[in-house]
């Protein structure tokens, strides 16, 4: 039985000639959200609860170190933009009743 499903969406970025994808990898009740641009990949873990999904995103203070460790220094000033893009794709793909962004992640409520 294959427990891994994924979806991907290509959406034009704000910068010309650049695209991004958001992919969700399921492994039971948890998994990974991958945000990719041509020269950038960031991965965030998530957990599925009874009525929601929570995506864990490093806070403002941890974000620069996370970007450096992921080899994505160019993403350091773009935390808000990247989180909003991921939230938009989750909203489009999961058909939730509500999506909330806070200092530590994204909550998708069904």
PDB file of C-alpha atoms in Angstrom:
ATOM      1  CA  UNK A   1       0.000   0.000   0.000  1.00  0.00           C
ATOM      2  CA  UNK A   2       1.418   3.345  -1.007  1.00  0.00           C
ATOM      3  CA  UNK A   3       0.871   5.921   1.744  1.00  0.00           C
ATOM      4  CA  UNK A   4       2.442   8.720  -0.247  1.00  0.00           C
ATOM      5  CA  UNK A   5       0.222  11.013  -2.284  1.00  0.00           C
ATOM      6  CA  UNK A   6       1.144  14.380  -3.626  1.00  0.00           C
ATOM      7  CA  UNK A   7      -0.285  17.343  -5.464  1.00  0.00           C
ATOM      8  CA  UNK A   8       1.504  20.175  -7.136  1.00  0.00           C
ATOM      9  CA  UNK A   9       0.402  23.485  -8.476  1.00  0.00           C
ATOM     10  CA  UNK A  10       2.386  25.843 -10.654  1.00  0.00           C
ATOM     11  CA  UNK A  11       1.510  29.470 -10.159  1.00  0.00           C
ATOM     12  CA  UNK A  12       3.323  32.525 -11.543  1.00  0.00           C
ATOM     13  CA  UNK A  13       5.361  34.357  -8.933  1.00  0.00           C
ATOM     14  CA  UNK A  14       5.382  38.102  -8.430  1.00  0.00           C
ATOM     15  CA  UNK A  15       8.805  38.180 -10.081  1.00  0.00           C
ATOM     16  CA  UNK A  16       8.764  37.925 -13.878  1.00  0.00           C
ATOM     17  CA  UNK A  17       9.744  34.645 -15.549  1.00  0.00           C
ATOM     18  CA  UNK A  18       9.660  32.628 -12.336  1.00  0.00           C
ATOM     19  CA  UNK A  19       7.244  29.900 -11.243  1.00  0.00           C
ATOM     20  CA  UNK A  20       6.753  28.108  -7.957  1.00  0.00           C
ATOM     21  CA  UNK A  21       5.191  24.845  -6.869  1.00  0.00           C
ATOM     22  CA  UNK A  22       3.704  23.681  -3.615  1.00  0.00           C
ATOM     23  CA  UNK A  23       3.652  19.921  -3.066  1.00  0.00           C
ATOM     24  CA  UNK A  24       2.099  18.007  -0.203  1.00  0.00           C
ATOM     25  CA  UNK A  25       3.531  14.578   0.635  1.00  0.00           C
ATOM     26  CA  UNK A  26       1.271  12.455   2.837  1.00  0.00           C
ATOM     27  CA  UNK A  27       2.670   9.823   5.163  1.00  0.00           C
ATOM     28  CA  UNK A  28      -0.265   8.731   7.285  1.00  0.00           C
ATOM     29  CA  UNK A  29      -1.386  11.610   9.503  1.00  0.00           C
ATOM     30  CA  UNK A  30       1.691  13.733   8.883  1.00  0.00           C
ATOM     31  CA  UNK A  31       4.014  14.630   6.068  1.00  0.00           C
ATOM     32  CA  UNK A  32       5.815  17.431   4.288  1.00  0.00           C
ATOM     33  CA  UNK A  33       4.900  20.560   2.375  1.00  0.00           C
ATOM     34  CA  UNK A  34       7.555  21.461  -0.200  1.00  0.00           C
ATOM     35  CA  UNK A  35       7.741  24.986  -1.615  1.00  0.00           C
ATOM     36  CA  UNK A  36       9.893  25.136  -4.752  1.00  0.00           C
ATOM     37  CA  UNK A  37      11.143  27.807  -7.100  1.00  0.00           C
ATOM     38  CA  UNK A  38      13.764  27.345  -9.803  1.00  0.00           C
ATOM     39  CA  UNK A  39      16.724  27.813  -7.431  1.00  0.00           C
ATOM     40  CA  UNK A  40      15.001  27.320  -4.074  1.00  0.00           C
ATOM     41  CA  UNK A  41      13.396  24.498  -2.089  1.00  0.00           C
ATOM     42  CA  UNK A  42      11.943  24.776   1.404  1.00  0.00           C
ATOM     43  CA  UNK A  43      10.260  21.901   3.298  1.00  0.00           C
ATOM     44  CA  UNK A  44       7.864  22.205   6.209  1.00  0.00           C
ATOM     45  CA  UNK A  45       6.397  19.391   8.275  1.00  0.00           C
ATOM     46  CA  UNK A  46       2.675  19.149   8.918  1.00  0.00           C
ATOM     47  CA  UNK A  47       0.294  17.117  11.046  1.00  0.00           C
ATOM     48  CA  UNK A  48      -3.288  16.211  10.242  1.00  0.00           C
ATOM     49  CA  UNK A  49      -5.658  16.494  13.196  1.00  0.00           C
ATOM     50  CA  UNK A  50      -9.296  15.450  13.353  1.00  0.00           C
ATOM     51  CA  UNK A  51     -10.615  18.732  11.903  1.00  0.00           C
ATOM     52  CA  UNK A  52      -7.494  20.525  10.681  1.00  0.00           C
ATOM     53  CA  UNK A  53      -3.991  20.413   9.223  1.00  0.00           C
ATOM     54  CA  UNK A  54      -1.182  22.353  10.910  1.00  0.00           C
ATOM     55  CA  UNK A  55       1.933  23.279   8.915  1.00  0.00           C
ATOM     56  CA  UNK A  56       4.919  24.100  11.117  1.00  0.00           C
ATOM     57  CA  UNK A  57       6.902  27.116   9.877  1.00  0.00           C
ATOM     58  CA  UNK A  58       9.914  28.627  11.681  1.00  0.00           C
ATOM     59  CA  UNK A  59       9.084  31.877  13.464  1.00  0.00           C
ATOM     60  CA  UNK A  60      10.468  35.266  12.430  1.00  0.00           C
ATOM     61  CA  UNK A  61      13.564  34.874  14.622  1.00  0.00           C
ATOM     62  CA  UNK A  62      14.334  31.330  13.413  1.00  0.00           C
ATOM     63  CA  UNK A  63      13.538  31.974   9.727  1.00  0.00           C
ATOM     64  CA  UNK A  64      16.987  33.342   8.676  1.00  0.00           C
ATOM     65  CA  UNK A  65      18.805  30.353  10.224  1.00  0.00           C
ATOM     66  CA  UNK A  66      16.315  27.948   8.628  1.00  0.00           C
ATOM     67  CA  UNK A  67      16.879  29.536   5.185  1.00  0.00           C
ATOM     68  CA  UNK A  68      20.671  29.308   5.591  1.00  0.00           C
ATOM     69  CA  UNK A  69      20.480  25.639   6.636  1.00  0.00           C
ATOM     70  CA  UNK A  70      18.208  24.873   3.654  1.00  0.00           C
ATOM     71  CA  UNK A  71      20.655  26.588   1.263  1.00  0.00           C
ATOM     72  CA  UNK A  72      18.036  29.226   0.498  1.00  0.00           C
ATOM     73  CA  UNK A  73      19.468  32.532   1.741  1.00  0.00           C
ATOM     74  CA  UNK A  74      17.515  34.373  -0.973  1.00  0.00           C
ATOM     75  CA  UNK A  75      14.287  33.424   0.862  1.00  0.00           C
ATOM     76  CA  UNK A  76      15.335  35.171   4.088  1.00  0.00           C
ATOM     77  CA  UNK A  77      13.421  38.445   3.473  1.00  0.00           C
ATOM     78  CA  UNK A  78      10.438  36.622   1.896  1.00  0.00           C
ATOM     79  CA  UNK A  79       8.900  34.678   4.818  1.00  0.00           C
ATOM     80  CA  UNK A  80       5.493  36.378   4.628  1.00  0.00           C
ATOM     81  CA  UNK A  81       5.256  36.003   0.846  1.00  0.00           C
ATOM     82  CA  UNK A  82       6.163  32.303   0.932  1.00  0.00           C
ATOM     83  CA  UNK A  83       3.774  31.499   3.788  1.00  0.00           C
ATOM     84  CA  UNK A  84       0.931  33.311   2.014  1.00  0.00           C
ATOM     85  CA  UNK A  85       1.594  31.353  -1.174  1.00  0.00           C
ATOM     86  CA  UNK A  86       1.531  28.048   0.707  1.00  0.00           C
ATOM     87  CA  UNK A  87      -1.683  29.055   2.517  1.00  0.00           C
ATOM     88  CA  UNK A  88      -3.317  29.991  -0.797  1.00  0.00           C
ATOM     89  CA  UNK A  89      -2.430  26.635  -2.356  1.00  0.00           C
ATOM     90  CA  UNK A  90      -3.704  24.754   0.718  1.00  0.00           C
ATOM     91  CA  UNK A  91      -6.933  26.742   0.516  1.00  0.00           C
ATOM     92  CA  UNK A  92      -7.308  25.855  -3.166  1.00  0.00           C
ATOM     93  CA  UNK A  93      -6.469  22.156  -2.789  1.00  0.00           C
ATOM     94  CA  UNK A  94      -8.011  21.229   0.564  1.00  0.00           C
ATOM     95  CA  UNK A  95     -11.304  23.228   0.365  1.00  0.00           C
ATOM     96  CA  UNK A  96     -11.167  24.245   4.040  1.00  0.00           C
ATOM     97  CA  UNK A  97     -13.628  26.381   5.934  1.00  0.00           C
ATOM     98  CA  UNK A  98     -10.772  28.584   7.201  1.00  0.00           C
ATOM     99  CA  UNK A  99      -7.009  29.092   6.797  1.00  0.00           C
ATOM    100  CA  UNK A 100      -5.127  30.997   9.492  1.00  0.00           C
ATOM    101  CA  UNK A 101      -1.518  32.145   9.450  1.00  0.00           C
ATOM    102  CA  UNK A 102       0.210  32.802  12.762  1.00  0.00           C
ATOM    103  CA  UNK A 103       3.783  33.289  13.979  1.00  0.00           C
ATOM    104  CA  UNK A 104       4.547  29.556  13.939  1.00  0.00           C
ATOM    105  CA  UNK A 105       2.695  28.190  10.959  1.00  0.00           C
ATOM    106  CA  UNK A 106      -0.452  27.715   8.963  1.00  0.00           C
ATOM    107  CA  UNK A 107      -3.643  26.112  10.274  1.00  0.00           C
ATOM    108  CA  UNK A 108      -6.146  24.725   7.788  1.00  0.00           C
ATOM    109  CA  UNK A 109      -9.526  24.078   9.455  1.00  0.00           C
ATOM    110  CA  UNK A 110     -12.165  21.885   7.800  1.00  0.00           C
TER     111      UNK A 110
END
